[in-house]
Amino acid sequence: MQLKGLVRFFTVLLILVSIYALSFTWVVNAHENKMKERARSFVARNYATADSATKEQAFQTRYKRLLDSTKDETVHYGPTGAITYEKAKTQELNLGLDLKGGINVTMQVELSGLIRAMANNSNDPNFIKSLENATARKANSSADYIDLFIEEYKKLNPTGRLAALFSATNERIKITDSDDKVRKEIRTAAYDAFDNTYRVLRTRIDQFGVAQPNINPDRERDIITVELPGIQDPERVRKYLQSSANLQFWPVYKDWELTSSLIGAERDYDAYATGKTSVDTTVSPSATSADVGLKKDTTRKKDSALAQNKKSLTEFLKAPAGGGIATVAIRDTTVVRQILSAPIIRRNFPAGAKFVFGVPARDENNKLSKVLPLYVLKTNGSLKAPIEGDVITSASQNYDQVGSKPVVSMDMNSIGSRAWEDLTDKSYKDTMPIAITLDDLVYSAPIAHNGKISGGRTEISGNFTVEEAQDLANILKAGRLPAPAKIVQEQVVGPTLGADAIHGGILAFAISFVVIFLLMLVYYNTAGWIANIALILNLLFTIGVLTALGATLTAPGIAGLVLTIGMAVDTNVIIYERIKEELTKGKSYIASVNEGYKRSLPPVLDAHVTTLLTAIILFSFGLGPVRGFATTQIIGILLSLFCGILVSRWVTDWFTNKKRHLEYFTPISRRIFQHANFKFIEYRKVAYGISLLVLALGIGAIYNGFDQGVEFKGGRSFIVHFDQPVNNHVEKIRQDLTTVFGEAPTIKTIGSNNQLDITTTYRIENAGKNVQSEVQEKLMAGLHNFLPANITPQQFDTKYKIGSTTVLPTISNELKNDAKWATFWSVLIIALYIFIRFRDWRYSLGTIVALLHDVLVTLAVFSFFRNIVPFPLELDQHFIAAILTVIGFSMNDTVIVFDRIREYSRQMVGAPKSTVINKAINDTLSRTIMTSLTVFVTILILFLVGGEVTKGFAFAMLIGVITGTYSSIFVAAPVLVDLGGKKALGSEKNSVPTSKVVARPARVKP
């Protein structure tokens, strides 16, 4: 009863947690729909006669502003009280960019500049050549760059010592240090450089205004994965993320210096707000606020930065803090920035004045403030600051002379020292703050209180916490460590493609749910309701836990949910089939239920553990959407155990206590697979022949080749939508593109006959900032015969190019290497697990043979059918996800058969192995077919209606389900017959003899 009470408690708790987690998605959607209606009403009133492009631009601008202005509006309530829209937005279910549209980039931190700087830009020919060779090898290798550099240097200078290169400018490296010690110090510096690059990227990404950016740093591989759902300006993202850190030191205006400017700005703002002046009505809504000028008439443009805000300027600008002229609420920063850049306001401030915001302060509880300081820099119209970040030679967090307060120590070179002396002299005389900015964001604005600073060594003090001082030191380092990040993989998904993925995924999910729901009732009678209750709870809990953990739901993630539907009922199928066996033997209802749950627990655990292991490996080696699939699968498997075993048993016992027995048979299930007595083992030699054919086809597939996805072969892939069907003009398009690219691209029809997936390796070795735009222009030129006349690059980018993927050779080789290791570890770990569970090497060998059989069949199909089927069959991350899932599913089947073989081998002592194995396969046949059928049906539905993103994955899974079922019956089990001679298949320690002992009747004496 205590266990049942715990199950009941956790079930209710999970239901409440899941519903509460999902409620954020509901309230956020409700609020955003409300703001959309307000934005549409605004456009209808003010842009009734405008063209569609202008209306759409005005709608997006207005909608974004409404969301910004309502960030602090209460939309929900929780245990701690009212919850604002901004807070609720962070708690809603995250949608990946393949569902929402947006951009995903994998950035690799370049360490060549770091090593060059640590060696003080040495002119040693061997050093320079070593860097060049390491860079060339890294372009086609996943090896560590530092190791590659050291290897190359040792090749060119075998007797040379690394310390001689790096000791002159590095305090932590001495001339006598060993090469291993120097290697460690370079790696430490590389970690610091990586962390600084990550901080810079984190700050830059925050400027995009994405509510739920996903940023994953990986220090060991020197890569940072960035996902920005909803962003539809990839060129801006590329330029912004790959630009060098811009650390600068600027003089700052004090608030009293701009008193008259602020009064004039307030006067002009009020005059405008009351209609006494106006802005130019000829400016389009897409123009920036800096383009808005004055007119002499009295008309007003209601869509300008000024007209959309009813507040006075002083309501936006609050009391100054930290050397700024004012503080501004975070939700108002976009509006204030536009107001201050409008000429009607800007004319009141000195020429060259530049408005920038600072970082938010922290209170005594270490919580970030909701306001930002506003600074005005004295630029004198120059983009170059008096001091740039390249003059910083070192920076670190220390403590003051008393040793109680954190400070930041900073050193500059000789050029910086002279400029710093002049700047601090002005700061001391005028008590002028000096803004330390990174990418136009002020991190600190100290004042030189003790006079000018000579020599370049400076101690910056203030009310720093240790963390704040460390952050500032790291920001200063960002200006001297030349380790920029370059994009090595990129995926852009347009909103149209994302909407199609959502529609297909939801449709597949809904149909699968209904089909499996009905199948359980048709096959298991009233007991099917228990399975369906477990299924519903499993799905609710899976989505709720995903939301609560802040995980991202991707298109493969939806595929994982669909697969969860098929596998969630597997636990109940195993249990119900065992209960049906016990009932068939004539046992009572309660005894059959108890025995069914007891006997089913080991195979259920084994089946789920093997599937879980492959999902964990996939999560470890996968990237982006594939990791989302693995996350969904891991959560679904764990919850399937809870719902299938504990919740189902609790509900079953509840019915039993109510004197209501569940029915496990229907007329259909009584006739199918009952009393099966097939001679599987007798046909094992035929199966061996088929397996040898599969082996030959698998080896032949390697020579026949595969279509590798852009992730594995590198290149740029574009999904282009046309107004008319083009499937009959592919060869003409290929010829045209070959002319402009100088090489033949790979072209496949995808989704419909008016959509093409075009892949090219043109200039893929070049990762320059403008290469992507150049390649896209070439693509548009090659497609001009099939695109509207006079189409602009912007129209092509927004309307016809609905998705793109870029993978440099560096990352593609790494992905292929990870895929190979993921498959290897999956097979090995599962084999080890089977050995531990069954304590017999034959079971492990049978497992390996079956798994290799499944993998080879799938590879053969993808090789020999790639030019036959009307959809792409490519080796990519989705294919690897399918292979690992097939491995887990195949083991799910195999382990059930193995477990029954072990059970029967203990009971049927002395019986031939073929008899034991035949009986085990026949008695589990109903469960094998039912599980395979449920998974096959759900995957088939996903394949038919799930959309293009998951079609290759679904097809590989369909092949895997079929071959996995076959290998469990005809490969894994029969192998046990021919291995180990006459040795028994199970431990005889606890065996039960099959011979009967007949007791003689006792004689009763008269």
PDB file of C-alpha atoms in Angstrom, residues 732-898:
ATOM      1  CA  LYS A 732      18.384  22.033 -67.605  1.00  0.00           C
ATOM      2  CA  ILE A 733      18.734  23.601 -64.142  1.00  0.00           C
ATOM      3  CA  ARG A 734      21.809  21.469 -63.466  1.00  0.00           C
ATOM      4  CA  GLN A 735      23.412  22.641 -66.717  1.00  0.00           C
ATOM      5  CA  ASP A 736      22.713  26.289 -65.947  1.00  0.00           C
ATOM      6  CA  LEU A 737      24.115  25.977 -62.423  1.00  0.00           C
ATOM      7  CA  THR A 738      27.169  24.095 -63.665  1.00  0.00           C
ATOM      8  CA  THR A 739      27.910  27.059 -65.918  1.00  0.00           C
ATOM      9  CA  VAL A 740      27.858  29.594 -63.056  1.00  0.00           C
ATOM     10  CA  PHE A 741      29.443  27.386 -60.381  1.00  0.00           C
ATOM     11  CA  GLY A 742      32.008  25.712 -62.600  1.00  0.00           C
ATOM     12  CA  GLU A 743      30.959  22.350 -61.150  1.00  0.00           C
ATOM     13  CA  ALA A 744      27.833  20.198 -61.268  1.00  0.00           C
ATOM     14  CA  PRO A 745      25.600  20.571 -58.198  1.00  0.00           C
ATOM     15  CA  THR A 746      23.506  17.813 -56.642  1.00  0.00           C
ATOM     16  CA  ILE A 747      19.795  18.463 -57.255  1.00  0.00           C
ATOM     17  CA  LYS A 748      16.857  16.588 -55.740  1.00  0.00           C
ATOM     18  CA  THR A 749      13.123  17.202 -55.776  1.00  0.00           C
ATOM     19  CA  ILE A 750      11.956  17.620 -52.197  1.00  0.00           C
ATOM     20  CA  GLY A 751       8.424  17.731 -50.840  1.00  0.00           C
ATOM     21  CA  SER A 752       6.647  18.662 -54.057  1.00  0.00           C
ATOM     22  CA  ASN A 753       7.391  19.040 -57.751  1.00  0.00           C
ATOM     23  CA  ASN A 754       8.046  22.779 -57.374  1.00  0.00           C
ATOM     24  CA  GLN A 755      10.718  22.508 -54.677  1.00  0.00           C
ATOM     25  CA  LEU A 756      14.362  21.581 -55.203  1.00  0.00           C
ATOM     26  CA  ASP A 757      17.208  20.836 -52.813  1.00  0.00           C
ATOM     27  CA  ILE A 758      20.369  22.137 -54.514  1.00  0.00           C
ATOM     28  CA  THR A 759      23.780  21.279 -53.032  1.00  0.00           C
ATOM     29  CA  THR A 760      27.090  22.719 -54.218  1.00  0.00           C
ATOM     30  CA  THR A 761      30.668  22.706 -52.959  1.00  0.00           C
ATOM     31  CA  TYR A 762      31.475  25.959 -54.759  1.00  0.00           C
ATOM     32  CA  ARG A 763      33.965  27.938 -52.619  1.00  0.00           C
ATOM     33  CA  ILE A 764      33.200  25.759 -49.591  1.00  0.00           C
ATOM     34  CA  GLU A 765      36.848  25.958 -48.496  1.00  0.00           C
ATOM     35  CA  ASN A 766      36.446  29.742 -48.182  1.00  0.00           C
ATOM     36  CA  ALA A 767      34.768  30.915 -44.990  1.00  0.00           C
ATOM     37  CA  GLY A 768      34.945  34.646 -45.725  1.00  0.00           C
ATOM     38  CA  LYS A 769      32.225  36.984 -44.530  1.00  0.00           C
ATOM     39  CA  ASN A 770      30.761  37.682 -47.965  1.00  0.00           C
ATOM     40  CA  VAL A 771      31.143  34.237 -49.530  1.00  0.00           C
ATOM     41  CA  GLN A 772      27.634  33.116 -48.582  1.00  0.00           C
ATOM     42  CA  SER A 773      26.116  36.116 -50.342  1.00  0.00           C
ATOM     43  CA  GLU A 774      28.299  35.504 -53.383  1.00  0.00           C
ATOM     44  CA  VAL A 775      27.247  31.848 -53.614  1.00  0.00           C
ATOM     45  CA  GLN A 776      23.594  32.831 -53.280  1.00  0.00           C
ATOM     46  CA  GLU A 777      23.947  35.389 -56.069  1.00  0.00           C
ATOM     47  CA  LYS A 778      25.489  32.686 -58.288  1.00  0.00           C
ATOM     48  CA  LEU A 779      22.604  30.395 -57.411  1.00  0.00           C
ATOM     49  CA  MET A 780      20.035  33.034 -58.332  1.00  0.00           C
ATOM     50  CA  ALA A 781      21.845  33.690 -61.619  1.00  0.00           C
ATOM     51  CA  GLY A 782      21.816  29.998 -62.484  1.00  0.00           C
ATOM     52  CA  LEU A 783      18.081  29.760 -61.775  1.00  0.00           C
ATOM     53  CA  HIS A 784      17.081  32.936 -63.659  1.00  0.00           C
ATOM     54  CA  ASN A 785      15.276  30.962 -66.391  1.00  0.00           C
ATOM     55  CA  PHE A 786      12.876  29.583 -63.781  1.00  0.00           C
ATOM     56  CA  LEU A 787      12.439  32.674 -61.607  1.00  0.00           C
ATOM     57  CA  PRO A 788      10.365  35.812 -62.287  1.00  0.00           C
ATOM     58  CA  ALA A 789      12.035  38.496 -64.361  1.00  0.00           C
ATOM     59  CA  ASN A 790      13.686  41.395 -62.488  1.00  0.00           C
ATOM     60  CA  ILE A 791      13.626  39.521 -59.196  1.00  0.00           C
ATOM     61  CA  THR A 792      15.755  41.202 -56.527  1.00  0.00           C
ATOM     62  CA  PRO A 793      18.172  39.338 -54.234  1.00  0.00           C
ATOM     63  CA  GLN A 794      15.982  40.280 -51.267  1.00  0.00           C
ATOM     64  CA  GLN A 795      12.881  38.800 -52.927  1.00  0.00           C
ATOM     65  CA  PHE A 796      14.773  35.618 -53.772  1.00  0.00           C
ATOM     66  CA  ASP A 797      16.053  35.340 -50.215  1.00  0.00           C
ATOM     67  CA  THR A 798      12.697  35.896 -48.510  1.00  0.00           C
ATOM     68  CA  LYS A 799      10.233  34.230 -50.902  1.00  0.00           C
ATOM     69  CA  TYR A 800      11.981  31.588 -53.023  1.00  0.00           C
ATOM     70  CA  LYS A 801      14.880  30.382 -50.855  1.00  0.00           C
ATOM     71  CA  ILE A 802      13.014  28.778 -47.964  1.00  0.00           C
ATOM     72  CA  GLY A 803      15.957  27.053 -46.314  1.00  0.00           C
ATOM     73  CA  SER A 804      19.712  26.569 -46.492  1.00  0.00           C
ATOM     74  CA  THR A 805      22.504  24.616 -44.830  1.00  0.00           C
ATOM     75  CA  THR A 806      26.240  25.269 -44.888  1.00  0.00           C
ATOM     76  CA  VAL A 807      28.826  22.818 -43.541  1.00  0.00           C
ATOM     77  CA  LEU A 808      32.573  23.384 -43.899  1.00  0.00           C
ATOM     78  CA  PRO A 809      34.822  20.324 -44.410  1.00  0.00           C
ATOM     79  CA  THR A 810      36.231  20.715 -40.888  1.00  0.00           C
ATOM     80  CA  ILE A 811      32.934  20.069 -39.151  1.00  0.00           C
ATOM     81  CA  SER A 812      31.675  17.546 -41.731  1.00  0.00           C
ATOM     82  CA  ASN A 813      34.619  15.250 -41.037  1.00  0.00           C
ATOM     83  CA  GLU A 814      34.046  15.654 -37.339  1.00  0.00           C
ATOM     84  CA  LEU A 815      30.360  14.761 -37.735  1.00  0.00           C
ATOM     85  CA  LYS A 816      31.218  11.647 -39.759  1.00  0.00           C
ATOM     86  CA  ASN A 817      33.776  10.622 -37.162  1.00  0.00           C
ATOM     87  CA  ASP A 818      31.244  11.123 -34.355  1.00  0.00           C
ATOM     88  CA  ALA A 819      28.673   9.063 -36.275  1.00  0.00           C
ATOM     89  CA  LYS A 820      31.071   6.129 -36.627  1.00  0.00           C
ATOM     90  CA  TRP A 821      31.984   6.205 -32.956  1.00  0.00           C
ATOM     91  CA  ALA A 822      28.329   6.513 -31.917  1.00  0.00           C
ATOM     92  CA  THR A 823      27.436   3.371 -33.860  1.00  0.00           C
ATOM     93  CA  PHE A 824      30.490   1.495 -32.537  1.00  0.00           C
ATOM     94  CA  TRP A 825      29.823   2.379 -28.904  1.00  0.00           C
ATOM     95  CA  SER A 826      26.128   1.521 -29.226  1.00  0.00           C
ATOM     96  CA  VAL A 827      26.856  -2.014 -30.422  1.00  0.00           C
ATOM     97  CA  LEU A 828      29.675  -2.554 -27.914  1.00  0.00           C
ATOM     98  CA  ILE A 829      27.837  -1.202 -24.851  1.00  0.00           C
ATOM     99  CA  ILE A 830      24.685  -3.174 -25.628  1.00  0.00           C
ATOM    100  CA  ALA A 831      26.740  -6.347 -26.093  1.00  0.00           C
ATOM    101  CA  LEU A 832      28.429  -5.747 -22.722  1.00  0.00           C
ATOM    102  CA  TYR A 833      25.069  -5.106 -21.074  1.00  0.00           C
ATOM    103  CA  ILE A 834      23.646  -8.351 -22.500  1.00  0.00           C
ATOM    104  CA  PHE A 835      26.711 -10.230 -21.256  1.00  0.00           C
ATOM    105  CA  ILE A 836      26.290  -8.799 -17.754  1.00  0.00           C
ATOM    106  CA  ARG A 837      22.571  -9.572 -17.661  1.00  0.00           C
ATOM    107  CA  PHE A 838      22.742 -13.093 -19.120  1.00  0.00           C
ATOM    108  CA  ARG A 839      26.257 -14.107 -17.990  1.00  0.00           C
ATOM    109  CA  ASP A 840      26.776 -15.969 -21.257  1.00  0.00           C
ATOM    110  CA  TRP A 841      29.006 -14.829 -24.127  1.00  0.00           C
ATOM    111  CA  ARG A 842      26.730 -16.515 -26.672  1.00  0.00           C
ATOM    112  CA  TYR A 843      23.949 -14.040 -25.981  1.00  0.00           C
ATOM    113  CA  SER A 844      26.345 -11.140 -26.584  1.00  0.00           C
ATOM    114  CA  LEU A 845      27.653 -12.649 -29.798  1.00  0.00           C
ATOM    115  CA  GLY A 846      24.112 -13.300 -31.000  1.00  0.00           C
ATOM    116  CA  THR A 847      23.314  -9.668 -30.181  1.00  0.00           C
ATOM    117  CA  ILE A 848      26.260  -8.341 -32.197  1.00  0.00           C
ATOM    118  CA  VAL A 849      25.423 -10.535 -35.192  1.00  0.00           C
ATOM    119  CA  ALA A 850      21.792  -9.358 -35.134  1.00  0.00           C
ATOM    120  CA  LEU A 851      22.702  -5.681 -34.797  1.00  0.00           C
ATOM    121  CA  LEU A 852      25.275  -5.810 -37.593  1.00  0.00           C
ATOM    122  CA  HIS A 853      22.664  -7.567 -39.721  1.00  0.00           C
ATOM    123  CA  ASP A 854      20.196  -4.698 -39.122  1.00  0.00           C
ATOM    124  CA  VAL A 855      22.768  -2.007 -39.868  1.00  0.00           C
ATOM    125  CA  LEU A 856      23.936  -3.728 -43.066  1.00  0.00           C
ATOM    126  CA  VAL A 857      20.378  -4.138 -44.357  1.00  0.00           C
ATOM    127  CA  THR A 858      19.658  -0.451 -43.817  1.00  0.00           C
ATOM    128  CA  LEU A 859      22.934   0.578 -45.471  1.00  0.00           C
ATOM    129  CA  ALA A 860      22.244  -1.676 -48.448  1.00  0.00           C
ATOM    130  CA  VAL A 861      18.765  -0.198 -48.937  1.00  0.00           C
ATOM    131  CA  PHE A 862      20.110   3.376 -48.755  1.00  0.00           C
ATOM    132  CA  SER A 863      22.836   2.534 -51.272  1.00  0.00           C
ATOM    133  CA  PHE A 864      20.981   0.522 -53.891  1.00  0.00           C
ATOM    134  CA  PHE A 865      17.623   2.309 -53.697  1.00  0.00           C
ATOM    135  CA  ARG A 866      18.875   5.903 -53.582  1.00  0.00           C
ATOM    136  CA  ASN A 867      18.198   6.418 -57.297  1.00  0.00           C
ATOM    137  CA  ILE A 868      14.939   4.471 -57.311  1.00  0.00           C
ATOM    138  CA  VAL A 869      12.711   5.952 -54.614  1.00  0.00           C
ATOM    139  CA  PRO A 870      11.205   9.435 -55.249  1.00  0.00           C
ATOM    140  CA  PHE A 871      12.723  11.005 -52.135  1.00  0.00           C
ATOM    141  CA  PRO A 872      16.310  11.594 -50.925  1.00  0.00           C
ATOM    142  CA  LEU A 873      18.111   8.718 -49.191  1.00  0.00           C
ATOM    143  CA  GLU A 874      21.131  10.422 -47.655  1.00  0.00           C
ATOM    144  CA  LEU A 875      23.588   9.569 -44.933  1.00  0.00           C
ATOM    145  CA  ASP A 876      23.352  12.412 -42.439  1.00  0.00           C
ATOM    146  CA  GLN A 877      22.735  12.975 -38.744  1.00  0.00           C
ATOM    147  CA  HIS A 878      19.086  11.951 -39.103  1.00  0.00           C
ATOM    148  CA  PHE A 879      20.189   8.657 -40.678  1.00  0.00           C
ATOM    149  CA  ILE A 880      22.552   8.007 -37.761  1.00  0.00           C
ATOM    150  CA  ALA A 881      19.700   8.800 -35.350  1.00  0.00           C
ATOM    151  CA  ALA A 882      17.582   6.236 -37.185  1.00  0.00           C
ATOM    152  CA  ILE A 883      20.369   3.617 -37.123  1.00  0.00           C
ATOM    153  CA  LEU A 884      20.891   4.013 -33.363  1.00  0.00           C
ATOM    154  CA  THR A 885      17.143   3.919 -32.776  1.00  0.00           C
ATOM    155  CA  VAL A 886      16.907   0.760 -34.904  1.00  0.00           C
ATOM    156  CA  ILE A 887      19.708  -0.762 -32.821  1.00  0.00           C
ATOM    157  CA  GLY A 888      17.806   0.033 -29.629  1.00  0.00           C
ATOM    158  CA  PHE A 889      14.494  -1.223 -31.028  1.00  0.00           C
ATOM    159  CA  SER A 890      16.045  -4.414 -32.398  1.00  0.00           C
ATOM    160  CA  MET A 891      17.519  -5.121 -29.000  1.00  0.00           C
ATOM    161  CA  ASN A 892      14.114  -4.428 -27.478  1.00  0.00           C
ATOM    162  CA  ASP A 893      12.790  -7.404 -29.457  1.00  0.00           C
ATOM    163  CA  THR A 894      15.874  -9.571 -29.070  1.00  0.00           C
ATOM    164  CA  VAL A 895      16.128  -9.200 -25.319  1.00  0.00           C
ATOM    165  CA  ILE A 896      12.510 -10.325 -24.863  1.00  0.00           C
ATOM    166  CA  VAL A 897      13.248 -13.528 -26.770  1.00  0.00           C
ATOM    167  CA  PHE A 898      16.547 -14.011 -24.920  1.00  0.00           C
TER     168      PHE A 898
END
